[in-house]
XYZ file of C-alpha atoms in Angstrom:
735
model
C 58.323 32.685 56.136
C 60.969 33.910 58.657
C 62.386 37.328 59.415
C 64.077 38.103 56.279
C 62.073 41.307 55.525
C 62.194 42.668 59.105
C 64.548 45.624 58.026
C 61.986 47.248 55.886
C 62.818 50.396 53.668
C 59.559 52.078 53.519
C 59.307 55.738 54.569
C 56.269 57.997 54.974
C 56.252 60.923 52.574
C 58.560 59.338 49.929
C 57.518 57.734 46.630
C 58.271 54.009 46.412
C 60.251 53.546 43.282
C 61.590 50.625 41.228
C 64.530 50.487 38.859
C 64.229 46.892 37.647
C 61.250 44.433 37.263
C 62.795 41.934 39.673
C 62.128 44.228 42.519
C 58.502 44.806 41.777
C 55.412 42.859 43.191
C 51.997 43.703 41.821
C 49.312 42.324 44.084
C 45.505 42.649 43.728
C 43.241 42.378 46.729
C 40.019 40.386 45.982
C 37.163 39.927 48.390
C 33.501 40.346 49.271
C 32.260 43.866 50.327
C 32.943 44.310 53.958
C 35.757 41.714 54.021
C 38.265 44.255 55.151
C 40.446 44.811 52.042
C 41.000 48.584 52.467
C 41.621 48.183 56.178
C 44.226 45.456 55.385
C 45.858 47.722 52.774
C 46.246 50.523 55.336
C 47.691 48.052 57.906
C 50.207 46.954 55.537
C 51.148 50.498 54.542
C 51.486 51.360 58.303
C 53.699 48.206 58.804
C 55.860 49.243 55.866
C 56.266 52.736 57.157
C 54.401 54.444 54.436
C 51.983 55.794 57.064
C 52.785 57.303 60.482
C 51.586 55.641 63.649
C 48.350 57.366 63.639
C 47.640 55.717 60.275
C 47.726 59.017 58.313
C 49.629 60.322 55.314
C 51.425 63.762 55.363
C 48.313 65.705 54.562
C 46.388 64.025 57.406
C 44.382 61.704 55.174
C 44.593 57.943 54.697
C 45.652 55.759 51.723
C 41.881 55.277 51.043
C 41.206 58.994 50.719
C 40.664 59.553 47.036
C 37.205 59.727 45.779
C 34.507 61.976 47.487
C 31.814 59.648 46.211
C 33.298 56.641 48.229
C 33.001 58.828 51.338
C 29.453 59.727 50.510
C 28.308 56.254 49.578
C 30.369 54.603 52.421
C 31.942 51.966 50.158
C 34.725 51.364 47.688
C 33.641 51.995 44.102
C 36.941 51.977 42.217
C 40.361 50.486 41.826
C 43.065 52.245 44.031
C 46.767 51.693 44.026
C 48.833 51.884 47.135
C 52.534 51.430 46.614
C 54.846 50.449 49.550
C 58.451 49.368 49.983
C 59.455 46.214 51.988
C 62.703 44.424 52.278
C 64.027 46.169 49.044
C 60.914 45.375 47.046
C 58.407 47.908 45.707
C 54.865 46.366 46.410
C 51.952 47.771 44.470
C 48.923 46.932 46.437
C 45.766 47.138 44.190
C 42.588 47.486 46.324
C 39.336 46.604 44.483
C 35.727 47.054 45.371
C 34.053 43.981 46.734
C 30.470 45.142 45.521
C 29.318 43.196 42.441
C 28.411 46.354 40.565
C 32.026 47.392 40.239
C 33.402 44.069 38.992
C 34.948 45.979 36.117
C 37.246 47.594 38.614
C 38.194 44.168 39.841
C 38.993 42.856 36.330
C 41.175 46.015 35.731
C 43.012 45.093 39.016
C 43.463 41.492 37.852
C 44.880 42.777 34.547
C 47.496 44.931 36.337
C 48.525 42.347 38.929
C 50.800 39.227 38.966
C 49.336 37.680 42.027
C 46.152 37.886 44.082
C 45.303 37.973 47.787
C 41.700 36.714 48.493
C 40.530 38.418 51.732
C 37.803 36.521 53.458
C 36.056 37.789 56.710
C 35.439 35.254 59.528
C 32.589 37.530 60.544
C 30.551 36.977 57.273
C 28.295 34.135 56.273
C 30.199 31.395 54.699
C 27.735 31.273 51.772
C 28.471 34.886 50.843
C 32.165 34.174 50.879
C 31.740 31.165 48.584
C 29.281 32.823 46.154
C 31.228 35.906 45.520
C 34.704 34.755 45.400
C 34.769 31.259 43.802
C 34.222 32.593 40.231
C 37.144 35.006 40.678
C 39.366 32.217 42.042
C 38.460 30.080 39.099
C 39.300 32.864 36.713
C 42.739 33.302 38.336
C 43.346 29.595 38.328
C 42.614 29.509 34.545
C 45.620 31.815 33.833
C 47.858 30.361 36.568
C 47.772 33.437 38.799
C 49.281 32.901 42.116
C 46.929 33.282 45.004
C 47.052 33.401 48.834
C 44.138 33.847 51.337
C 43.997 36.264 54.190
C 41.354 35.803 57.038
C 40.280 38.948 58.791
C 37.817 39.868 61.621
C 38.889 37.102 63.844
C 37.915 39.258 66.874
C 34.186 39.212 65.812
C 34.156 35.790 63.962
C 31.129 33.851 63.142
C 33.459 31.066 61.963
C 36.752 30.069 63.769
C 40.049 30.158 61.801
C 40.279 26.467 61.550
C 36.837 26.112 60.168
C 37.619 29.099 57.726
C 40.675 27.057 56.534
C 38.616 24.022 55.906
C 36.015 26.084 54.073
C 38.596 27.623 51.933
C 40.090 24.172 51.080
C 36.608 22.980 49.994
C 36.004 26.254 47.989
C 39.331 26.787 46.511
C 41.230 23.463 46.739
C 39.177 21.749 44.093
C 40.551 18.212 43.951
C 43.496 18.924 46.208
C 42.256 20.610 49.551
C 45.813 20.181 50.860
C 46.878 22.877 48.394
C 45.057 25.288 50.727
C 46.711 25.221 54.143
C 47.453 27.646 56.896
C 51.022 29.174 56.957
C 50.466 30.532 60.572
C 48.024 29.724 63.424
C 46.300 32.527 65.333
C 47.128 32.586 69.185
C 44.188 33.976 71.257
C 44.074 35.941 74.539
C 41.332 35.680 77.028
C 37.752 36.073 75.962
C 36.370 39.650 76.277
C 32.860 40.654 77.551
C 31.397 39.943 74.129
C 32.483 36.381 74.321
C 35.087 36.836 71.612
C 38.850 36.149 72.177
C 41.249 38.686 70.656
C 44.156 37.209 68.531
C 47.274 38.476 70.052
C 49.931 36.474 67.981
C 50.707 34.045 65.355
C 52.195 30.610 65.729
C 54.522 29.493 62.788
C 54.396 25.631 62.199
C 57.584 25.623 60.028
C 59.890 27.404 62.641
C 57.842 26.336 65.690
C 58.005 29.919 66.745
C 55.291 32.301 68.065
C 55.235 35.993 66.992
C 53.520 38.035 69.676
C 51.690 41.193 68.545
C 49.980 42.072 71.808
C 52.248 45.215 72.426
C 51.732 46.421 68.805
C 55.148 45.439 67.844
C 55.969 41.925 66.663
C 58.138 39.886 69.088
C 59.354 36.308 68.620
C 59.165 33.667 71.394
C 59.258 29.824 71.458
C 55.772 28.157 71.229
C 54.239 27.317 74.663
C 53.193 23.898 75.724
C 49.564 24.638 75.138
C 50.199 25.485 71.500
C 52.512 22.755 70.561
C 50.051 20.017 69.607
C 48.248 22.463 67.138
C 51.765 23.619 65.815
C 52.875 20.139 65.295
C 49.708 18.921 63.635
C 49.691 21.879 61.327
C 53.487 21.507 60.616
C 53.053 17.927 59.437
C 50.288 18.825 57.037
C 52.190 21.883 55.743
C 55.325 19.978 55.219
C 53.617 17.193 53.278
C 51.808 19.790 51.167
C 55.029 21.665 50.386
C 56.837 18.375 49.534
C 54.042 17.203 47.448
C 54.426 20.296 45.192
C 58.228 20.434 45.388
C 60.323 19.970 42.205
C 62.757 17.787 44.219
C 61.291 14.320 44.089
C 63.761 13.050 46.760
C 62.304 15.058 49.554
C 59.320 12.881 50.070
C 61.235 9.731 50.485
C 63.624 11.524 52.868
C 60.850 12.821 54.996
C 58.827 9.544 55.079
C 62.126 7.910 56.155
C 62.148 10.063 59.239
C 64.661 12.629 58.005
C 64.527 16.199 58.998
C 64.226 18.733 56.099
C 66.090 21.990 56.485
C 63.908 25.011 57.191
C 65.567 26.962 54.429
C 64.703 24.228 51.925
C 61.109 24.068 53.050
C 60.688 27.954 52.752
C 62.361 27.954 49.390
C 60.051 25.125 48.012
C 57.018 26.900 49.541
C 57.884 30.119 47.862
C 58.300 28.425 44.467
C 55.016 26.596 44.852
C 53.214 29.817 45.715
C 54.820 31.635 42.722
C 53.822 28.857 40.461
C 50.201 29.138 41.496
C 49.889 25.530 42.798
C 49.976 26.122 46.565
C 47.829 28.710 48.369
C 48.800 29.571 51.982
C 46.198 30.952 54.513
C 47.160 33.746 56.867
C 45.446 35.795 59.406
C 45.564 39.490 59.702
C 44.259 42.342 61.880
C 44.801 46.141 61.992
C 47.309 47.585 64.457
C 45.992 48.863 67.784
C 45.738 52.701 67.943
C 49.286 54.290 68.084
C 50.954 51.050 67.142
C 52.776 50.255 64.012
C 52.435 46.576 63.313
C 49.029 44.869 62.843
C 48.621 41.126 63.507
C 50.176 39.217 60.542
C 51.057 42.132 58.462
C 54.840 41.397 58.688
C 54.243 37.804 57.698
C 51.951 38.874 54.796
C 54.601 41.375 53.412
C 57.236 38.719 53.681
C 55.044 36.458 51.732
C 54.409 38.899 49.074
C 58.080 39.822 48.778
C 59.538 36.244 48.839
C 56.633 34.083 47.592
C 54.835 36.191 44.846
C 56.249 36.339 41.489
C 57.957 39.315 39.979
C 56.638 40.686 36.537
C 59.529 38.882 34.895
C 57.896 35.405 35.739
C 54.499 36.334 34.276
C 53.853 36.312 30.522
C 52.747 39.686 28.926
C 49.262 39.753 27.286
C 49.092 39.128 23.514
C 50.165 42.084 21.358
C 49.199 42.991 17.757
C 49.719 45.959 15.571
C 46.688 48.380 15.356
C 45.747 46.649 12.122
C 45.649 43.243 13.848
C 48.862 41.636 12.616
C 50.547 39.468 15.367
C 53.680 41.063 17.099
C 55.930 38.531 18.847
C 58.915 39.202 21.185
C 57.152 41.365 23.826
C 58.818 40.616 27.425
C 59.110 42.408 30.671
C 62.274 44.181 29.568
C 63.008 47.793 30.490
C 65.072 48.013 27.300
C 62.464 46.532 25.029
C 59.787 48.294 22.888
C 57.342 50.399 24.959
C 54.104 48.517 25.663
C 51.811 49.836 28.420
C 48.133 49.725 29.159
C 45.694 52.191 30.858
C 43.983 50.155 33.593
C 42.060 53.033 35.116
C 41.058 56.540 34.121
C 40.152 59.305 36.559
C 39.519 63.058 36.565
C 41.105 65.491 38.896
C 39.737 69.020 39.325
C 43.055 70.648 39.266
C 45.172 68.579 36.846
C 42.557 67.050 34.578
C 42.627 63.420 33.395
C 44.923 60.948 35.179
C 45.624 57.564 33.727
C 46.793 54.568 35.827
C 49.116 52.621 33.643
C 50.784 49.257 33.845
C 54.030 49.048 31.763
C 54.486 45.602 30.264
C 57.595 46.333 28.261
C 60.165 49.132 27.845
C 60.339 52.261 30.074
C 57.921 55.098 30.280
C 59.257 58.556 30.769
C 57.801 62.035 31.152
C 57.461 64.320 28.062
C 57.749 61.238 25.817
C 55.691 61.245 22.584
C 53.701 57.925 22.566
C 51.126 56.365 20.296
C 47.676 55.816 22.036
C 45.479 52.948 20.455
C 42.049 52.019 21.426
C 40.184 49.221 19.603
C 37.438 46.788 20.239
C 35.088 48.672 22.426
C 32.883 50.350 19.908
C 29.785 48.576 21.298
C 30.430 50.494 24.602
C 30.412 53.840 22.984
C 34.324 54.012 22.514
C 35.218 54.597 18.869
C 38.497 53.038 17.567
C 41.274 55.578 17.716
C 45.074 55.943 16.930
C 46.606 59.151 18.051
C 49.989 60.556 19.106
C 50.059 62.190 22.484
C 52.818 63.539 24.776
C 53.209 61.953 28.226
C 52.766 64.402 31.118
C 54.275 64.029 34.574
C 54.614 60.506 36.096
C 53.493 60.107 39.687
C 52.785 57.503 42.292
C 49.430 57.848 44.065
C 49.115 57.768 47.829
C 45.616 58.856 49.103
C 45.018 62.296 47.706
C 48.775 62.795 47.044
C 50.633 62.279 43.863
C 54.321 61.794 44.305
C 56.539 62.565 41.304
C 58.465 59.671 39.551
C 61.351 60.085 37.169
C 60.375 57.029 35.178
C 58.386 53.816 35.158
C 60.063 50.506 34.299
C 58.501 47.383 32.716
C 56.483 45.616 35.349
C 55.766 48.698 37.445
C 52.649 51.001 37.691
C 52.358 54.823 37.581
C 49.916 57.534 37.058
C 50.286 59.636 33.886
C 48.859 63.023 33.471
C 47.518 64.984 30.543
C 46.729 62.013 28.239
C 43.637 63.774 26.988
C 42.358 61.041 24.463
C 43.523 57.869 26.397
C 40.639 55.790 27.897
C 40.623 52.809 30.163
C 41.746 49.710 28.098
C 43.978 51.766 25.724
C 47.504 50.848 24.768
C 50.502 53.210 24.939
C 53.391 52.266 22.613
C 56.366 53.710 20.890
C 55.706 56.402 18.289
C 57.704 54.504 15.684
C 56.281 51.009 16.712
C 52.572 51.334 17.332
C 51.046 48.314 19.128
C 47.720 47.188 20.541
C 46.882 44.902 23.412
C 43.501 43.223 23.314
C 41.193 44.695 26.071
C 40.530 42.478 28.877
C 37.107 40.803 29.373
C 34.450 43.453 30.343
C 31.200 42.438 31.966
C 28.075 43.254 29.972
C 26.160 46.081 31.489
C 22.469 44.935 31.618
C 20.587 47.514 33.812
C 19.305 50.521 31.753
C 19.223 53.992 33.044
C 17.475 56.595 30.815
C 18.659 60.217 31.494
C 17.795 63.712 30.222
C 19.204 67.077 30.979
C 17.511 68.873 33.976
C 17.659 72.350 32.391
C 18.675 73.941 29.110
C 22.015 74.882 30.554
C 22.696 71.182 31.329
C 21.750 70.090 27.849
C 24.956 71.753 26.524
C 27.157 69.867 28.975
C 25.368 66.513 28.858
C 27.069 64.947 25.857
C 30.544 65.890 27.057
C 29.825 64.593 30.646
C 28.464 61.347 29.334
C 31.581 60.930 27.068
C 33.947 61.472 29.903
C 31.999 59.071 32.034
C 32.146 56.139 29.727
C 35.824 56.986 28.915
C 36.604 56.362 32.642
C 34.479 53.284 32.801
C 34.347 50.740 30.067
C 31.837 48.603 31.862
C 29.291 51.337 31.264
C 27.615 51.545 27.758
C 26.208 54.764 26.251
C 23.301 54.356 23.774
C 21.386 56.988 21.850
C 18.318 54.933 21.108
C 16.930 55.891 17.614
C 13.523 54.176 18.270
C 12.735 55.627 21.690
C 14.875 58.846 21.299
C 16.256 58.251 24.820
C 19.845 58.655 26.104
C 20.462 55.393 27.976
C 23.354 54.453 30.205
C 23.621 50.779 30.619
C 25.080 49.862 34.098
C 25.906 46.824 36.111
C 23.544 47.461 38.996
C 21.870 50.039 41.218
C 24.979 50.986 42.951
C 26.775 51.416 39.634
C 23.843 53.623 38.441
C 24.001 55.740 41.665
C 27.656 56.374 41.132
C 27.230 57.392 37.520
C 24.631 59.991 38.330
C 26.728 61.205 41.439
C 29.814 61.607 39.003
C 27.703 63.548 36.339
C 26.655 65.974 39.088
C 29.761 66.409 41.313
C 32.502 65.727 38.755
C 31.251 67.143 35.550
C 28.676 69.656 36.714
C 25.767 68.168 34.803
C 22.386 67.915 36.502
C 20.409 65.076 35.010
C 17.042 63.505 35.644
C 16.380 59.784 35.600
C 13.342 58.965 33.418
C 11.388 55.659 32.816
C 13.177 53.499 30.391
C 11.268 52.799 27.190
C 11.390 49.457 25.388
C 11.311 49.749 21.516
C 7.925 48.466 20.556
C 6.550 47.912 17.095
C 3.139 47.866 15.339
C 1.753 45.622 12.622
C -1.486 44.863 10.972
C -3.272 41.781 12.214
C -5.406 41.504 9.078
C -5.636 42.869 5.495
C -7.130 46.263 4.897
C -7.576 48.806 2.236
C -7.194 52.679 2.424
C -7.696 55.581 0.173
C -5.575 58.799 0.595
C -7.085 62.005 -0.773
C -5.122 65.171 -0.627
C -6.930 67.926 -2.668
C -6.497 71.658 -1.758
C -7.011 74.744 -3.819
C -5.683 78.016 -2.461
C -5.131 80.268 -5.386
C -2.362 79.600 -7.856
C -1.098 76.035 -7.892
C -3.174 73.745 -5.684
C -2.341 70.249 -4.318
C -3.929 67.240 -5.774
C -3.257 63.596 -5.213
C -5.305 60.534 -4.742
C -4.048 56.956 -4.160
C -5.685 53.725 -3.068
C -3.694 50.980 -1.365
C -4.151 47.498 0.104
C -2.203 46.501 3.222
C -1.428 42.789 4.001
C 0.426 41.357 7.053
C 3.595 39.609 6.484
C 5.730 37.104 8.500
C 7.932 38.479 11.275
C 11.159 40.140 10.289
C 9.832 41.205 6.760
C 9.872 44.970 7.339
C 7.824 47.119 4.983
C 7.356 45.966 1.369
C 5.957 48.286 -1.291
C 4.427 46.923 -4.531
C 3.196 49.021 -7.460
C 0.160 47.448 -9.385
C -1.136 50.679 -10.938
C -2.403 50.234 -14.503
C -3.203 52.698 -17.213
C -1.112 55.577 -15.713
C -3.738 56.417 -13.025
C -0.799 57.502 -10.998
C 1.934 58.907 -13.250
C 5.202 57.013 -13.059
C 7.137 60.008 -11.543
C 4.796 60.127 -8.421
C 4.877 56.377 -7.611
C 8.186 56.848 -5.598
C 6.407 59.806 -3.800
C 3.702 57.615 -2.628
C 6.165 54.957 -1.482
C 8.131 57.634 0.482
C 4.788 58.850 2.222
C 3.905 55.346 3.127
C 7.270 54.501 4.547
C 7.490 57.910 6.429
C 4.025 57.175 8.078
C 5.114 53.638 8.875
C 8.141 54.870 10.680
C 5.967 57.117 12.695
C 3.363 54.542 13.490
C -0.341 54.329 12.881
C -1.848 53.393 16.360
C 0.511 53.947 19.286
C 3.362 55.853 17.721
C 5.634 52.907 17.371
C 7.209 51.925 13.927
C 5.028 49.796 11.697
C 6.657 46.572 10.414
C 5.905 43.198 8.605
C 3.424 44.636 6.058
C 3.098 44.650 2.317
C 1.588 47.947 0.871
C 0.177 47.582 -2.645
C -0.614 50.711 -4.672
C -3.654 49.825 -6.771
C -5.128 53.060 -8.190
C -5.204 56.792 -7.939
C -5.690 60.066 -9.670
C -3.450 62.921 -10.627
C -3.890 66.515 -11.967
C -1.803 67.833 -14.876
C -1.018 71.047 -12.916
C -1.722 70.582 -9.224
C -0.160 67.274 -8.609
C 3.338 67.149 -7.030
C 5.810 65.017 -5.128
C 4.758 66.410 -1.800
C 1.038 65.886 -2.577
C 1.506 62.274 -3.350
C 3.707 61.763 -0.225
C 0.788 63.117 1.830
C -1.760 61.117 0.103
C 0.311 57.957 0.664
C 0.504 58.701 4.336
C -3.191 59.461 4.575
C -4.118 56.050 2.788
C -1.985 54.079 5.261
C -3.640 55.856 8.288
C -7.107 55.058 6.838
C -6.366 51.456 6.235
C -5.167 51.235 9.952
C -8.480 52.706 11.096
C -10.278 49.813 9.567
C -8.024 46.942 10.865
C -6.920 45.548 14.137
C -3.316 46.752 14.970
C -1.059 44.415 17.021
C 1.582 45.865 19.344
C 4.891 43.887 18.931
C 7.295 43.637 21.889
C 10.852 42.540 21.681
C 11.728 39.123 23.053
C 15.234 38.385 24.366
C 17.157 35.121 24.428
C 18.312 34.967 28.073
C 20.878 32.682 29.329
C 21.210 32.365 33.153
C 24.228 30.672 34.794
C 23.375 29.635 38.438
C 24.364 27.200 41.181
C 22.193 24.178 41.004
C 20.329 24.920 44.193
C 18.691 28.059 42.559
C 17.379 26.304 39.412
C 13.868 26.008 40.687
C 13.407 29.540 42.004
C 15.104 31.005 38.811
C 12.717 29.079 36.462
C 9.737 29.956 38.531
C 10.811 33.569 38.403
C 11.214 33.531 34.562
C 7.801 31.986 34.178
C 6.456 34.918 36.233
C 7.936 37.291 33.721
C 6.097 35.632 30.837
C 9.215 33.798 29.931
C 9.450 30.521 28.128
C 12.251 28.146 29.407
C 13.606 26.446 26.274
C 16.172 24.243 28.028
C 18.747 23.587 30.692
C 22.273 22.154 30.692
C 25.061 21.423 33.189
C 27.718 24.142 32.996
C 30.344 22.601 35.236
C 30.397 21.078 38.753
C 27.389 22.337 40.652
C 26.314 24.990 37.944
C 23.339 24.949 35.578
C 22.766 27.109 32.439
C 19.001 28.013 31.927
C 18.015 29.086 28.542
C 14.820 31.051 28.098
C 12.915 33.550 25.966
C 11.576 36.418 27.878
C 9.856 39.835 26.820
C 12.255 42.556 27.306
C 9.417 44.614 29.067
C 9.864 42.023 31.873
C 13.569 42.007 32.289
C 14.516 45.794 32.619
C 15.630 45.309 36.240
C 16.535 41.635 35.907
C 20.210 42.426 36.722
C 19.152 43.586 40.179
C 16.453 41.014 40.695
C 18.502 37.836 39.803
C 20.986 38.843 42.497
C 18.162 38.817 45.037
C 16.807 35.450 43.831
C 20.344 33.778 43.738
C 21.965 35.645 46.700
C 24.411 37.227 44.341
C 25.503 33.948 42.789
C 23.646 34.172 39.386
C 24.913 35.641 36.117
C 23.003 36.205 32.922
C 23.442 37.385 29.292
C 20.767 38.610 26.925
C 20.468 38.971 23.196
C 17.627 40.161 20.924
C 15.611 37.388 19.368
C 12.636 38.984 17.621
C 9.431 40.982 18.008
C 6.113 39.225 18.629
C 2.527 40.222 19.460
C 1.988 41.401 22.889
C -0.944 39.875 24.836
C -4.066 42.088 24.594
C -4.181 42.685 28.304
C -0.601 43.775 28.539
C -1.101 46.034 25.466
C -4.144 47.657 27.074
C -2.285 48.261 30.323
C 0.630 49.773 28.425
C -1.668 52.111 26.493
C -3.281 53.225 29.698
C 0.038 54.002 31.208
C 1.188 56.028 28.112
C -2.228 57.935 28.281
C -1.555 58.687 31.870
C 1.892 59.907 31.276
C 0.655 62.123 28.509
């Protein structure tokens, strides 16, 4: 891409600022865990001058120093923003976790960005790269987001750079693998003792130059004779790829006729094709040697971001409505337009409280401004709809643990906002006089349950507040107060997500909790008709208690609930006490009659009874009704009913057999399969919920991370006797 951005303007210790949208580039880094995203971000920050030569910020930390949980768990668990300056542009680098449990952070990064860098490691298995990145690539393609590819770990490569380029062409190129081509070729030094050669420079096919990084500083030299054949071959393919995507239809004829195309024209057309999301260059990158400033490929990558990736002006804003749902047109990336911003991340700081990372889509956000905060559409995740007015606190730009003060944030830029006490991830900030709402981005459905209880009485008082703050930060987590099992359940995306939730409750909110076995909401029903007599007669001086009722219980079809029928004749049970009997029956049914689970799908018929003119009462007949139902249950077979879920599993074709076999082993019934796109199959099954409590984890194991599933309640149905007996034994052992 040339040397146009060599005179960078970044400086350590100073906040990167932007006064106009055209000077902003928002880039999200996507890649498998271990692909080197965070290392690449630090290398880019070092090259841009945001870090010192030791790779540290002013306080001695690095750009990745933010969350203590990340240090304890030795992996990225949240979205982080690193702003740098390069060639007069402010580049917001959005580093996302690569682990599947934190895909919600990835989606937030995609929402905040205008382009994506896909980071793939040459040291990782090709299948892992394909399985974990293809779906995100297709998601970006669906919205036309520009993408480039960065290959890392060339010094420990399992797969050579040329083979990685071919793999990326097959994975990401679709029908046009020539839309994925290398922009630079790595130049290698001699092999080391481990048999791997170190990449020491990059050859540029377009300019026919070599950029040597062996000294830790980028130096330009002509390509040597040994590199020229590779350069010329790559140059021919690259020029043809650029011309094929060019808007100038005369270039192809000129080129095929033997004409030379001006380098400036080629670079201009390349940048346009990248910005339009139809051409995807591949680059190589490596961190700088110790004490050096420039890592391999970092200058080229920053040049590509500045020149080839679009500004926020070139990307459409998400759809906006009023809080009541009426469409609102005319929202553009205009600093003078109405304020529309979105909270893409929420975090808590022990000293300054809640911090909201905000992307401004329209208008200009300023400190101490009164804004409208709208949050709608996430009630199923434990987030009640809300519309409140709040005053914006200080604006800042994050850098590691530092927060550097900003005077304002223009449309297209990102900033951290302090003291928004009610704002949650996904909320919209808008003008006080013109409240607006952006539809939340698609959130993955959390399908791994974690039942928790307070460790001590002191923790009980803090538990609800801690859980509320936890789900406010992370909308991929769902909080459930289960009325059937009386458990507090956090629904998570996986085990790592679960571990982070527990860690945050303990370390950030000071709440000690214990994980307890998750209970599935079972039901009971009568397997046959039965009769019962409830007799509640007591005399204790003064008014006594007298109530007798006789009932008959019949099973009903699934989904019928509890029906109550009055067939009393002759006033054996006075009219005023018949509702009392019904209340007693329904109360006992809710408590269960065998294993303590709610009783459903029965008809209870009141046939006869007796009353006393003085001692009968509402309470006495409630008790008699409950006793009658319990006696009927003692003479009948009671079935345990378990919930059955409709499960839809989306997998690559090669995993259909193992997945169907696994579902059958879970007492599941496969009800059908269908093609869901090239190379992918949707398996539909009905599976007891007792068998899929950990399916979110186990499906990943069966499909090597490539499978996805959804579930929905279908019905309750009788549990096999053997399973019911085993469950009763477990409950008895716990008791």
